[in-house]
XYZ file of C-alpha atoms in Angstrom:
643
model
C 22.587 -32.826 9.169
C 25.934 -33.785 11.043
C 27.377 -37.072 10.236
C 27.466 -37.980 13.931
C 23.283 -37.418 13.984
C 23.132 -39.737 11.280
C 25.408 -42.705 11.722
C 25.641 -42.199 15.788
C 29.182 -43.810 16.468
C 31.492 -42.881 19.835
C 34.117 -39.893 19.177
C 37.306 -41.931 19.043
C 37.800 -45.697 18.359
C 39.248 -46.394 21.588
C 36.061 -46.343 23.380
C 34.376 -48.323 21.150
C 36.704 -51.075 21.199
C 36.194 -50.927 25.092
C 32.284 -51.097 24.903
C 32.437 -53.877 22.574
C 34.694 -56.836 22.187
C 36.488 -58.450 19.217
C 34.519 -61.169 17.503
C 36.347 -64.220 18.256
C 39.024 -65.295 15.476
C 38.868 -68.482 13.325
C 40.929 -71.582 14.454
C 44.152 -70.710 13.444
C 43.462 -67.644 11.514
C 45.766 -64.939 12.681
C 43.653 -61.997 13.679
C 43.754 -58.743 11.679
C 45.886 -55.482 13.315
C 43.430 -52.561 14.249
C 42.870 -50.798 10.900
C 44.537 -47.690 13.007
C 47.809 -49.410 13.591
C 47.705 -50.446 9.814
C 47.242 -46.797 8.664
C 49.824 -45.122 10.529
C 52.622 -47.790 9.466
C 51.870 -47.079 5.717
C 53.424 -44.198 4.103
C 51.430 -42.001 2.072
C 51.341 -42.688 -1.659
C 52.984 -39.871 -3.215
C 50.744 -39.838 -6.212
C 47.521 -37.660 -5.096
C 46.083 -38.656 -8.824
C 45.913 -42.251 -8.013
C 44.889 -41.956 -4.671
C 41.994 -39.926 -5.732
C 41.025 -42.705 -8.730
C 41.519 -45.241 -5.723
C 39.083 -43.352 -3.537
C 36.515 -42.917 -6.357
C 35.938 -46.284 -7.323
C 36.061 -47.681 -3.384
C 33.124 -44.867 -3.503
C 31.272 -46.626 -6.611
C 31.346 -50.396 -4.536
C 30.268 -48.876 -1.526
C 27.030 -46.736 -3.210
C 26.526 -49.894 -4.665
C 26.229 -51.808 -1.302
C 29.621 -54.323 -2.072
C 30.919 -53.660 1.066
C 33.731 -55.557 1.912
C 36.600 -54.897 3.713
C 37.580 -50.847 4.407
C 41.274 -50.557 2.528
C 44.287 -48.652 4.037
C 43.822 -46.199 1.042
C 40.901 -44.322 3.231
C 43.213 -43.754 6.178
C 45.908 -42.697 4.115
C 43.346 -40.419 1.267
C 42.049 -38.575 5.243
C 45.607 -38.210 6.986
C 46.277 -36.502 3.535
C 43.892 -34.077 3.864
C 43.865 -33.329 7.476
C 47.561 -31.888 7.174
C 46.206 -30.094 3.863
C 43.639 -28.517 6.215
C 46.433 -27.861 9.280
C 48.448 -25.742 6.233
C 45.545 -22.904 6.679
C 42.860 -23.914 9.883
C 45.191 -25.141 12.843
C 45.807 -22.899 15.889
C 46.650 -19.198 14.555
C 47.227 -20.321 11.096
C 43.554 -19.327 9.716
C 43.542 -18.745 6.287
C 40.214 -17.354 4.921
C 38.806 -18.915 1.841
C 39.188 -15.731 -0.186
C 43.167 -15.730 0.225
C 43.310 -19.416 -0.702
C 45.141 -20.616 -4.129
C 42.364 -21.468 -6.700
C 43.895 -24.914 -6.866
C 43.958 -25.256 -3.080
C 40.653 -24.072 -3.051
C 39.694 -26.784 -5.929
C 41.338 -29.559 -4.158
C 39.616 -28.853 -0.948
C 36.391 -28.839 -2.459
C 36.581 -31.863 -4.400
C 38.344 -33.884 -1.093
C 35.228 -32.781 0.693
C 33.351 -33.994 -2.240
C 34.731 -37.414 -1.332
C 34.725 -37.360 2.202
C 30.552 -36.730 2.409
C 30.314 -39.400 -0.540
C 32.524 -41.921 1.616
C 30.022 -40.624 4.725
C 26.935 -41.558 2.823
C 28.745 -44.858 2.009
C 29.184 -45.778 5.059
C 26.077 -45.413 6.567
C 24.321 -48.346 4.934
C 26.887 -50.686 6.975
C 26.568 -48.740 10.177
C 25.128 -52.079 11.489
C 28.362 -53.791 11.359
C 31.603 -53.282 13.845
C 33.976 -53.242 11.328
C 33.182 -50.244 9.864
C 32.495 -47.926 12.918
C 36.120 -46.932 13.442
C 35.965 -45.888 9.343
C 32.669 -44.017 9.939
C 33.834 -42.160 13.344
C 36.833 -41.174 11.766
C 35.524 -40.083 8.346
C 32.682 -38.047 10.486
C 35.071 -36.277 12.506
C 37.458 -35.144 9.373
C 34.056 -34.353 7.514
C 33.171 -31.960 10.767
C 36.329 -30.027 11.028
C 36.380 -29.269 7.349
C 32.358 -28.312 7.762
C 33.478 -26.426 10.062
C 36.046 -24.517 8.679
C 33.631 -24.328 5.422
C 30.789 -22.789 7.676
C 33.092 -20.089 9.073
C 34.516 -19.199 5.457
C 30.557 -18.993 4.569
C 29.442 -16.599 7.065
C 32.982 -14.274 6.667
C 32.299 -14.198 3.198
C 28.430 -13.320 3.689
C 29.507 -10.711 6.377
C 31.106 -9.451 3.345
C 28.604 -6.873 2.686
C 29.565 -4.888 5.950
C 32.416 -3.708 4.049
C 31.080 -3.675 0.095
C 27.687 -2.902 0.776
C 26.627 0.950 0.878
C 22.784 0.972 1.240
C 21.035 3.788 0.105
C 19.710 5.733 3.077
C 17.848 8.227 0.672
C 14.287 6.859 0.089
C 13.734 8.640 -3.125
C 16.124 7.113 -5.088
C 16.048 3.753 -5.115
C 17.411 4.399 -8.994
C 20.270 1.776 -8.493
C 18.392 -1.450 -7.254
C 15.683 -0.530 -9.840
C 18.148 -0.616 -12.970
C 19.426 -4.186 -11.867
C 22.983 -2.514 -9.985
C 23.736 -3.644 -6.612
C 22.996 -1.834 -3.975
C 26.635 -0.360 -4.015
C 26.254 0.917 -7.146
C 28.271 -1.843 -9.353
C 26.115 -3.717 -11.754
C 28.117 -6.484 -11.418
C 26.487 -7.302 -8.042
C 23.909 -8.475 -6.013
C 23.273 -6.953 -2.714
C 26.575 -5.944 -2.722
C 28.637 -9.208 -2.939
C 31.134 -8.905 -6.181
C 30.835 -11.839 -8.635
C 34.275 -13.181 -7.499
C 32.427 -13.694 -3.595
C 29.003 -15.207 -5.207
C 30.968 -17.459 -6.794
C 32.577 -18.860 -3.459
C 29.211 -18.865 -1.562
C 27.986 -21.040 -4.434
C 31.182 -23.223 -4.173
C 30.545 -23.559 -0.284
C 26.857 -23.687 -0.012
C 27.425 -26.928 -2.341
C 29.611 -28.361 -0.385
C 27.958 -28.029 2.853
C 24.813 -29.608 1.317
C 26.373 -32.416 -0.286
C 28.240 -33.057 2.724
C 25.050 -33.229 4.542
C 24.924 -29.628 6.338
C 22.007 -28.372 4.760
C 20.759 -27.364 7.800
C 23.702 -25.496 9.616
C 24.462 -24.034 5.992
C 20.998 -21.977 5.878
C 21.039 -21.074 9.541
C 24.093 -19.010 9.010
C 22.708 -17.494 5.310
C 19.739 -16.370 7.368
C 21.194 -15.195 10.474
C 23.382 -12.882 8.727
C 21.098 -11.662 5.836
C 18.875 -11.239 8.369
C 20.873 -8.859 10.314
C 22.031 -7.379 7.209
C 18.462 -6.297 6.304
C 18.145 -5.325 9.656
C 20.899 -2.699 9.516
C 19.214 -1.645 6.665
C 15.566 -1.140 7.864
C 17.295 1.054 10.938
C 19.574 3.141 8.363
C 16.254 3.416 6.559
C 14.482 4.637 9.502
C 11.992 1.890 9.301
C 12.953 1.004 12.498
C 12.883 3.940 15.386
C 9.255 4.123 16.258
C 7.965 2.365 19.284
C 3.873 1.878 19.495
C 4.339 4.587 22.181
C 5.767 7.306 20.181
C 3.662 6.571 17.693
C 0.653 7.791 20.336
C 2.508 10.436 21.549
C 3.454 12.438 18.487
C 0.790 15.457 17.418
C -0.540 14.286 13.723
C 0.738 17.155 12.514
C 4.309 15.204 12.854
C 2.949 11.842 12.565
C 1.367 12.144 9.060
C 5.372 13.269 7.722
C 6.999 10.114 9.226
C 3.803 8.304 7.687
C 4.723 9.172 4.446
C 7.960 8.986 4.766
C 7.540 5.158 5.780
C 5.123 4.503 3.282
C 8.311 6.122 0.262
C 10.619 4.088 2.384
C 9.041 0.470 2.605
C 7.570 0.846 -0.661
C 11.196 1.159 -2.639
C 12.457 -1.224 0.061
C 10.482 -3.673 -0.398
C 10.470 -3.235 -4.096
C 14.513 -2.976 -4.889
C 15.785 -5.091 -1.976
C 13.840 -8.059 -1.874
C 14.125 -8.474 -5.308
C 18.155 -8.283 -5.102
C 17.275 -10.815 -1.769
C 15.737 -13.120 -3.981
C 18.176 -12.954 -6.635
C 21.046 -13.582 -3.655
C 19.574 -16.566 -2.672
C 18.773 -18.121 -6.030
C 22.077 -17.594 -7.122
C 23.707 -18.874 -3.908
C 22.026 -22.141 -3.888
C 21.575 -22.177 -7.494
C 20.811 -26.121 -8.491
C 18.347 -26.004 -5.084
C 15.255 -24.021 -5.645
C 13.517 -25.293 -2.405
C 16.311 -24.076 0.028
C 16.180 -20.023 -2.122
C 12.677 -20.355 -1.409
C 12.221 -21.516 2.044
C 15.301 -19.038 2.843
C 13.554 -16.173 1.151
C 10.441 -16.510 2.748
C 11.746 -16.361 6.058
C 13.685 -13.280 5.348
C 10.911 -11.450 3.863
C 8.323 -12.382 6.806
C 10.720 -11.665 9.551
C 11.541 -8.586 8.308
C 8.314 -7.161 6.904
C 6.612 -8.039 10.266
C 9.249 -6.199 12.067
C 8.305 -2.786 9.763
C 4.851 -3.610 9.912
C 5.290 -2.359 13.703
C 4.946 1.075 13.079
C 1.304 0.444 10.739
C -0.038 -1.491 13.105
C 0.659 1.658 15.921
C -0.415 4.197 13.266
C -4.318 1.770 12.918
C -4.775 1.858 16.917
C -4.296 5.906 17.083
C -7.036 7.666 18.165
C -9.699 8.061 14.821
C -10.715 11.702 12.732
C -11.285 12.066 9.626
C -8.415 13.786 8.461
C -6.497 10.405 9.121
C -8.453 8.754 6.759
C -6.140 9.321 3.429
C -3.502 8.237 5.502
C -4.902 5.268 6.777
C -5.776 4.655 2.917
C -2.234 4.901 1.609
C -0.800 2.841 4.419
C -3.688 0.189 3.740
C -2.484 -0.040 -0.177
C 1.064 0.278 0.710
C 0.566 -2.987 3.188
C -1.310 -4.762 0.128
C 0.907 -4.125 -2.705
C 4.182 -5.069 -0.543
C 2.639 -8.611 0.571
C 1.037 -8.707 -3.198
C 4.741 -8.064 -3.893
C 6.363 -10.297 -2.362
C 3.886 -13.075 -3.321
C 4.852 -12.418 -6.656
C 8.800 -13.157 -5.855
C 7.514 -16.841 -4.335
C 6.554 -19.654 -5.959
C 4.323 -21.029 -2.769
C 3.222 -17.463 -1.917
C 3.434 -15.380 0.903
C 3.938 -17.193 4.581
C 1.380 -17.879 6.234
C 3.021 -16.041 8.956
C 3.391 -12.901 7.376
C 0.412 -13.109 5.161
C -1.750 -13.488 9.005
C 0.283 -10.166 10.369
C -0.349 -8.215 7.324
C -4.200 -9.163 7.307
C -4.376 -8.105 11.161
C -3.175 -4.194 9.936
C -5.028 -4.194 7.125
C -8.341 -5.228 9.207
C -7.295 -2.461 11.867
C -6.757 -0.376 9.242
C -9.834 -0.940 7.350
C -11.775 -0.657 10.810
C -10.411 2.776 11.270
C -11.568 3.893 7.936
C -15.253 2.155 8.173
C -15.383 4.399 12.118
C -14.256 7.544 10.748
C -17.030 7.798 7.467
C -19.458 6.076 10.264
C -18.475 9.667 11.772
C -18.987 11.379 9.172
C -22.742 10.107 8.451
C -23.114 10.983 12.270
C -21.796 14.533 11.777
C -24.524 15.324 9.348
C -27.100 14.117 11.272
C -26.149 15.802 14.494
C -25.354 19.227 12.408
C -28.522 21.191 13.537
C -27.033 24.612 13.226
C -29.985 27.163 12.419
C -27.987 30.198 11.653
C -28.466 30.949 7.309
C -25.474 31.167 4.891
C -25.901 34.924 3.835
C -27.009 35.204 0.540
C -28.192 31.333 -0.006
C -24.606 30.799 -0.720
C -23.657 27.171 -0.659
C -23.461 26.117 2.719
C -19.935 25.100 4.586
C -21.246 21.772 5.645
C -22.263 20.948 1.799
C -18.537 22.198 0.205
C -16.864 20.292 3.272
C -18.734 17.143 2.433
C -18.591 17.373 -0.534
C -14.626 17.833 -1.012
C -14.357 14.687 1.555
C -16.167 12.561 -0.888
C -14.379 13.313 -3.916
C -11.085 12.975 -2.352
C -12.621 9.893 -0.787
C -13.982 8.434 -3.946
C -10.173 8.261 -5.823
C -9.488 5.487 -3.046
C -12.640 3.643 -4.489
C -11.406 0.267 -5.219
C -9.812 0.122 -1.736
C -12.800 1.251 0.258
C -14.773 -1.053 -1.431
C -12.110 -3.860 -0.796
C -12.234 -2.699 3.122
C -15.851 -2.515 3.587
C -16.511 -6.353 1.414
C -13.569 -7.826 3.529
C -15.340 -6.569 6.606
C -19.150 -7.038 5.901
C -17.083 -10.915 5.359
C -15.577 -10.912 8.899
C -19.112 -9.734 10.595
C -20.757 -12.369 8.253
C -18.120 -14.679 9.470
C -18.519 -13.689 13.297
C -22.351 -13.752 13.358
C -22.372 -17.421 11.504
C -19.255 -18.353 14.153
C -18.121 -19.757 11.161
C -14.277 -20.456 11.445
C -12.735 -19.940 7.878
C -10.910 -17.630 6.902
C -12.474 -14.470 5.270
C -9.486 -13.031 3.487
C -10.436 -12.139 0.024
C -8.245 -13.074 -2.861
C -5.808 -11.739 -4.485
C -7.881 -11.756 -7.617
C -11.074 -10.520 -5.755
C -9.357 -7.419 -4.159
C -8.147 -6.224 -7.927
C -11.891 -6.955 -9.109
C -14.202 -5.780 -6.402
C -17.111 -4.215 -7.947
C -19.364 -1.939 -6.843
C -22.569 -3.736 -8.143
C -23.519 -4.625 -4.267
C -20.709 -3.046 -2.150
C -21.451 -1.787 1.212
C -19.305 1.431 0.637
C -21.946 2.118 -2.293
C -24.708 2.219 0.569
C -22.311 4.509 2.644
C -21.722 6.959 0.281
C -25.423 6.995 -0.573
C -26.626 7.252 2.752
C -24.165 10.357 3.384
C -25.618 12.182 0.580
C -28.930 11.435 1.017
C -28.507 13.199 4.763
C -26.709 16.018 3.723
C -29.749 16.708 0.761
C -31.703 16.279 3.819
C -30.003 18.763 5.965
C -29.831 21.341 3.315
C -33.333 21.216 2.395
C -34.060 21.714 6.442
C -31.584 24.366 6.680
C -33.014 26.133 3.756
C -36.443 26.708 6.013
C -34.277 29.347 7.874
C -34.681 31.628 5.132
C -37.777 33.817 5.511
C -38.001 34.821 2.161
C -39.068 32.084 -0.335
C -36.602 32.945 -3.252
C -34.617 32.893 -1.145
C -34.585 29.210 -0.411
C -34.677 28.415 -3.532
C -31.319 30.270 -4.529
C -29.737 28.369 -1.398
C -31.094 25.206 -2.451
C -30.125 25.543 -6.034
C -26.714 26.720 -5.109
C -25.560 23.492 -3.105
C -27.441 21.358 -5.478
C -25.430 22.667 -8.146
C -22.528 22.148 -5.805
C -22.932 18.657 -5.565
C -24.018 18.035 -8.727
C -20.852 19.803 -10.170
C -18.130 17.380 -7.748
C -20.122 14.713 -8.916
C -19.769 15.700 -12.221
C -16.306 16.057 -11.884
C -15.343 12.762 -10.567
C -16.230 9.454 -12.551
C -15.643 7.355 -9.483
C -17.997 9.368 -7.071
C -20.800 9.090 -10.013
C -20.702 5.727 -10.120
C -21.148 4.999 -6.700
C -24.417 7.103 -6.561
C -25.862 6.125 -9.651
C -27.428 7.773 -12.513
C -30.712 7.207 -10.946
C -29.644 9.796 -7.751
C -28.066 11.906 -10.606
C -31.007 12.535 -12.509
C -33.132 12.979 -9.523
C -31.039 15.749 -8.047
C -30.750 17.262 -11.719
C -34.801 17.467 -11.625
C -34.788 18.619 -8.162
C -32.772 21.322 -9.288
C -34.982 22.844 -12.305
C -38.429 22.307 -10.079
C -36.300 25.146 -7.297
C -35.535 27.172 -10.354
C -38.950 27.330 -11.558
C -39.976 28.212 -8.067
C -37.709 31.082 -7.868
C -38.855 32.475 -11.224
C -42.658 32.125 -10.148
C -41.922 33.832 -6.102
C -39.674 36.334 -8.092
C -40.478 37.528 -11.177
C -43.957 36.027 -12.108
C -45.345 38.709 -9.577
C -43.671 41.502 -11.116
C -44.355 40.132 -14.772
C -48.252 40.572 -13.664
C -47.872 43.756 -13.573
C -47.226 43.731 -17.489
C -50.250 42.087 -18.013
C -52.723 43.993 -20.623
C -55.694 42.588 -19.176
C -58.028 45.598 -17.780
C -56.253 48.089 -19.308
C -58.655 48.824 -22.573
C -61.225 50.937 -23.362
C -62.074 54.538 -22.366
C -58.747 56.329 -21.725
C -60.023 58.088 -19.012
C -60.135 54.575 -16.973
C -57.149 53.069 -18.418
C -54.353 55.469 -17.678
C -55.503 55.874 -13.449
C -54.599 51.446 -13.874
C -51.923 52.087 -15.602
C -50.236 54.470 -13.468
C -50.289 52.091 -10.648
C -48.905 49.370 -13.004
C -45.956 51.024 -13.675
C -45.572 52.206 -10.153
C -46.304 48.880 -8.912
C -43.785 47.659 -11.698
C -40.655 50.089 -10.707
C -41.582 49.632 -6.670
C -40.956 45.807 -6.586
C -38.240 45.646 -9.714
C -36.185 48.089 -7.961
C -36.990 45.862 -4.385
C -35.708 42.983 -6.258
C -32.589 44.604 -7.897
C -31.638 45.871 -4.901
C -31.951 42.708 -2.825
C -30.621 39.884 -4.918
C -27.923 41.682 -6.070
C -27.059 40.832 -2.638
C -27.460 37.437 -2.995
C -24.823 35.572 -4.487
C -24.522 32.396 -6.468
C -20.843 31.265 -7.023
C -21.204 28.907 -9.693
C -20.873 31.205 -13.157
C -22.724 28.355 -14.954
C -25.840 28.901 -12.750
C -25.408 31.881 -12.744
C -25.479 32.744 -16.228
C -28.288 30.228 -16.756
C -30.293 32.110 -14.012
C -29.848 36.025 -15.670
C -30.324 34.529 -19.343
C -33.827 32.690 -18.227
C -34.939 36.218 -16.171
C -33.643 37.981 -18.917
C -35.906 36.249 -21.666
C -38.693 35.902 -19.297
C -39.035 40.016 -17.835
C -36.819 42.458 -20.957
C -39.514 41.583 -23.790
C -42.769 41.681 -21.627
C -41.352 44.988 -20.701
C -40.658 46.405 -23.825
C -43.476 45.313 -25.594
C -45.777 46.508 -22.565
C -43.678 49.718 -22.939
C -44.100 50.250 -26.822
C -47.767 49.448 -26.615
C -48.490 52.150 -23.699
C -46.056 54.464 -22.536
C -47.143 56.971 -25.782
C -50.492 57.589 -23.048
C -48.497 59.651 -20.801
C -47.559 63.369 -21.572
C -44.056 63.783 -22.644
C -41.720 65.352 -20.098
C -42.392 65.026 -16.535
C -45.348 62.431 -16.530
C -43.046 59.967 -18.719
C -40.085 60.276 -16.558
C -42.424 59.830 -13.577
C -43.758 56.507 -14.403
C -41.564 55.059 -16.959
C -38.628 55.044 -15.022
C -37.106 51.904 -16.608
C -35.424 51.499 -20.206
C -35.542 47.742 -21.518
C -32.270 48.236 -21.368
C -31.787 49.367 -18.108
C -33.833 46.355 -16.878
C -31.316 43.899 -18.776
C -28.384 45.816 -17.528
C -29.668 45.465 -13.531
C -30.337 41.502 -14.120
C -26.755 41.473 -15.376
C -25.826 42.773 -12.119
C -28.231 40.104 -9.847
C -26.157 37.002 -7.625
C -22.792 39.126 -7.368
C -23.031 39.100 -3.616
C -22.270 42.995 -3.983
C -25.049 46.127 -3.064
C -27.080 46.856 -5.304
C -27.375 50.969 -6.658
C -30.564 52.662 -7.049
C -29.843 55.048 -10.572
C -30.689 54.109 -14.028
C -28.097 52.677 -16.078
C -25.870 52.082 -13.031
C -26.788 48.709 -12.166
């Protein structure tokens, strides 16, 4: 604070000895000359030593509330340093700091040293008349060299306009991460050269000593400020207005998303770690001022690039924005999480409320858009079949959502906790905050987590959907192939992905699995338990004469609906080779040695030549080599051995 705030005494002593008159003098004491007209009638000791020593202890008596009478020495000690000060900060002659002689620069310093000690002296007597001409005039030559000192500061903080070279390029952040300043030297910090850090240390200690704490960290932030500023805007953090944001097609938006998510990350990550270290090391020995500094950098300029998330979470929702919405919701987290980290007391309260609004607008997005997506299913009521049962587009659409969607698992369940805790909070009108913790949004299970019931409840309509689509199908195998090809489907991504499995359960798992083998057991009875009938012995002993009349129409019967079902579900297609080799291997086993054991225990009843080639049209072979050929979504062929 300015000595004037703190010992309130009028500008010049003239115009106090007009508002307040002499205390009257003894009986015949003569009365003291005005300290002034003492001071300019002494010459100036020539030996700045002594005068120093002289100054020091007067300090010591007055710190330890002696008092006493205020010695010429003072006068004398500030004339001396007012025409040191007029040698570089009177009219023109401005010398900057940098340009000063080390032992001019010393000398200052430590006169200022005395000066603010002689201040804080003085003000336990600011009671008493005698010393308000010392305290005026020790205030006013502590002012002008706080002045001077406070314009050095910010020159040599604006520094960085001409050492500084931020790097524009997003990508590379290569410099800040290794420790190097931003202009490449490793010898700096945010581009200020050792030789400058060591001055704003040497002035920031004598401003706060001297009692301009305040003015001192109103210029460090005012320029730092706008330094981080210039970088944000070089950055391109900076040129989006909430209207452009609306205006621009996706298409465009979702590059300059990611671009700004690249950006702020490495921004925040390299820069306000070199902030920190700044402001540490320029009011090293005061921990509280770095702090309270650094947390009012950070929050004024992380809300100002939080702009352009908080315009991206009010654009109009679909769920291709949903990934995006994800990555800008982490990339909000981790750069408060971030910056916590880098503070002692945390994050601001400020910033940490700004940051929570995205995120909730954010997280609101993403809870509407898979809202939209349950809705789509149920409103999907197209009645036109996939040809071939072929897994349905709905099923491989869904399905490819919700393995993308379950990588972001941790987050969605984070965003659907913290806002089942704001409706919670809302329908209790229950005032407290319902910001999880840090702790709690690293550790958010999935044990009762409303996304869980999401993600369930979307895959429990789209089995229902299937299944009703699959009644399209006329023919019953038919069904059954469609229904085992987008089980398989789903069972497959679900498969794949560890995070999607959990959040169904092995209980849904299993159940699908089952549902599965029960349609493949109906397909083998529709399909080939008909046509194994017809390989059934049964009526087909005793006189020959009755026999072979049967067993003509058995093998008729047997080459009329084989060659029926080669040639129709070759057409039919399953795209999973898995299934599909499961499906030929289990026909295979089931139909080739009924055949050829039917075949080796009858076909010597017919006449060679014509009569066998009539009715035995198949080989065992043949029949292996056409259920090779079934599911390849291709036409089937009608000649032996050409299947």
């Amino acid at each position: 604070m300015d000595s004037d705030k703190d010992n309130p005494v009028p500008e010049n002593p003239s115009q106090e000895n007009e508002q307040q008159p002499a205390p009257a003098a003894a009986d015949d004491q003569e009365e003291d000359p005005p300290p002034e007209i003492v001071a300019k009638s002494s010459p100036l000791p020539p030996d700045l030593a002594h005068i120093s020593n002289q100054i020091d202890q007067y300090i010591s008596s007055l710190l330890e509330s002696k008092g006493g009478d205020v010695p010429i020495i003072i006068e004398q000690f500030l004339v001396l340093v007012e025409e040191k000060m007029d040698d570089y900060d009177s009219g023109d002659n401005h010398v900057k700091w940098s340009r000063l002689k080390e032992e001019d620069a010393a000398w200052f310093l430590e006169a200022v040293d005395r000066i603010s000690s002689l201040s804080k002296g003085f003000s336990k007597f600011s009671s008493e008349y005698k010393y308000a001409y010392s305290i005026n005039r020790v205030g006013c030559v502590l002012q002008r060299a706080m002045s001077y000192l406070e314009e050095e500061f910010k020159l040599l903080l604006e520094e960085y306009k001409q050492q500084q070279q931020f790097v524009v390029s997003a990508a590379s952040p290569s410099n800040q991460e290794s420790g190097a300043g931003t202009d490449g030297s490793s010898n700096s910090v945010c581009g200020y050269s050792d030789e400058t850090t060591s001055d704003l240390i040497r002035l920031s200690k004598a401003m706060i000593v001297g009692g301009y704490e305040a003015e001192c960290c109103q210029v460090y932030f005012i320029v730092r400020r706008e330094a981080l500023e210039e970088y944000i805007v070089q950055l391109g953090l900076d040129k989006h207005s909430i209207d452009d944001v609306h205006k621009k097609p996706w298409e465009s938006l979702e590059r300059e998303i990611e671009l700004w998510i690249l950006r702020f990350t490495n921004f925040a990550k390299s820069q306000f770690s070199s902030e920190r270290k700044l402001s540490d090391s320029v009011f090293a020995g005061n921990a509280s001022i770095s702090e309270r500094l650094f947390r009012s950098l950070s929050c004024s300029i992380t809300k100002h690039v939080l702009k352009f998330a908080e315009a991206v979470s009010l654009t109009r929702r679909s769920p291709d924005k949903l990934f995006k919405y994800l990555t800008m919701y982490e990339t909000v987290r981790e750069v408060i999480y971030g910056i916590g980290s880098l503070l002692a007391s945390g994050v601001a309260v400020e910033l940490k409320n700004e940051a929570w609004m995205i995120r909730s607008h954010l997280g609101e997005a993403m809870i509407s858009i898979l809202t939209e997506l349950e809705n789509s299913i149920k409103n999907d009521h197209g009645k036109n079949p996939v040809p071939g049962g072929a897994v349905h587009p709905l099923t491989t659409y869904i399905m490819n959502y919700l393995e993308y969607t379950a990588i972001y698992k941790k987050t969605l369940e984070q965003v659907y906790l913290e806002h089942q805790r704001m409706e919670d909070a809302a329908a209790s009108a229950a005032a407290s905050n319902t910001e999880a913790t840090e702790e709690e949004q690293h550790t958010a299970t999935s044990a009762s987590s409303p996304f869980q019931a999401q993600i369930l409840r979307i895959m429990d309509l789209l089995d229902s959907n299937i299944e009703a689509k699959s009644k399209f199908y006329k023919d019953t195998s038919l069904t059954s192939i469609f229904m085992m090809n987008n089980g398989r489907y789903m069972l497959k991504k679900i498969k794949k992905s560890e995070e999607l499995r959990s959040l169904l359960g092995e209980a849904w798992y299993r159940k699908m699995s089952s549902d599965l083998r029960q349609y493949h057991k109906g397909y083998q009875r529709e399909t080939w338990g008909k046509l194994l009938g017809y390989l059934n012995p049964e009526g087909l002993t005793g006189n020959n004469k009755h026999v072979k009349p049967m067993l003509k129409d058995r093998f008729k019967n047997f080459n009329s609906l084989f060659d029926e079902i080669r040639k129709t579900q070759t057409n039919w297609v399953i795209s999973d080779e898995q299934l599909q080799s499961e499906l030929r291997v289990s026909i295979s086993n089931m139909v080739v040695p009924a055949y050829r054991s039917f075949l080796a225990r009858y076909s010597q009843i017919f006449s060679a030549g014509r009569q066998t080639e009539k009715y035995i049209k198949h080989q065992p072979d043949d029949v292996e080599t056409a259920i090779d050929g079934l599911f390849s979504g291709t036409p089937g062929s009608s000649g032996k051995r050409k299947l």
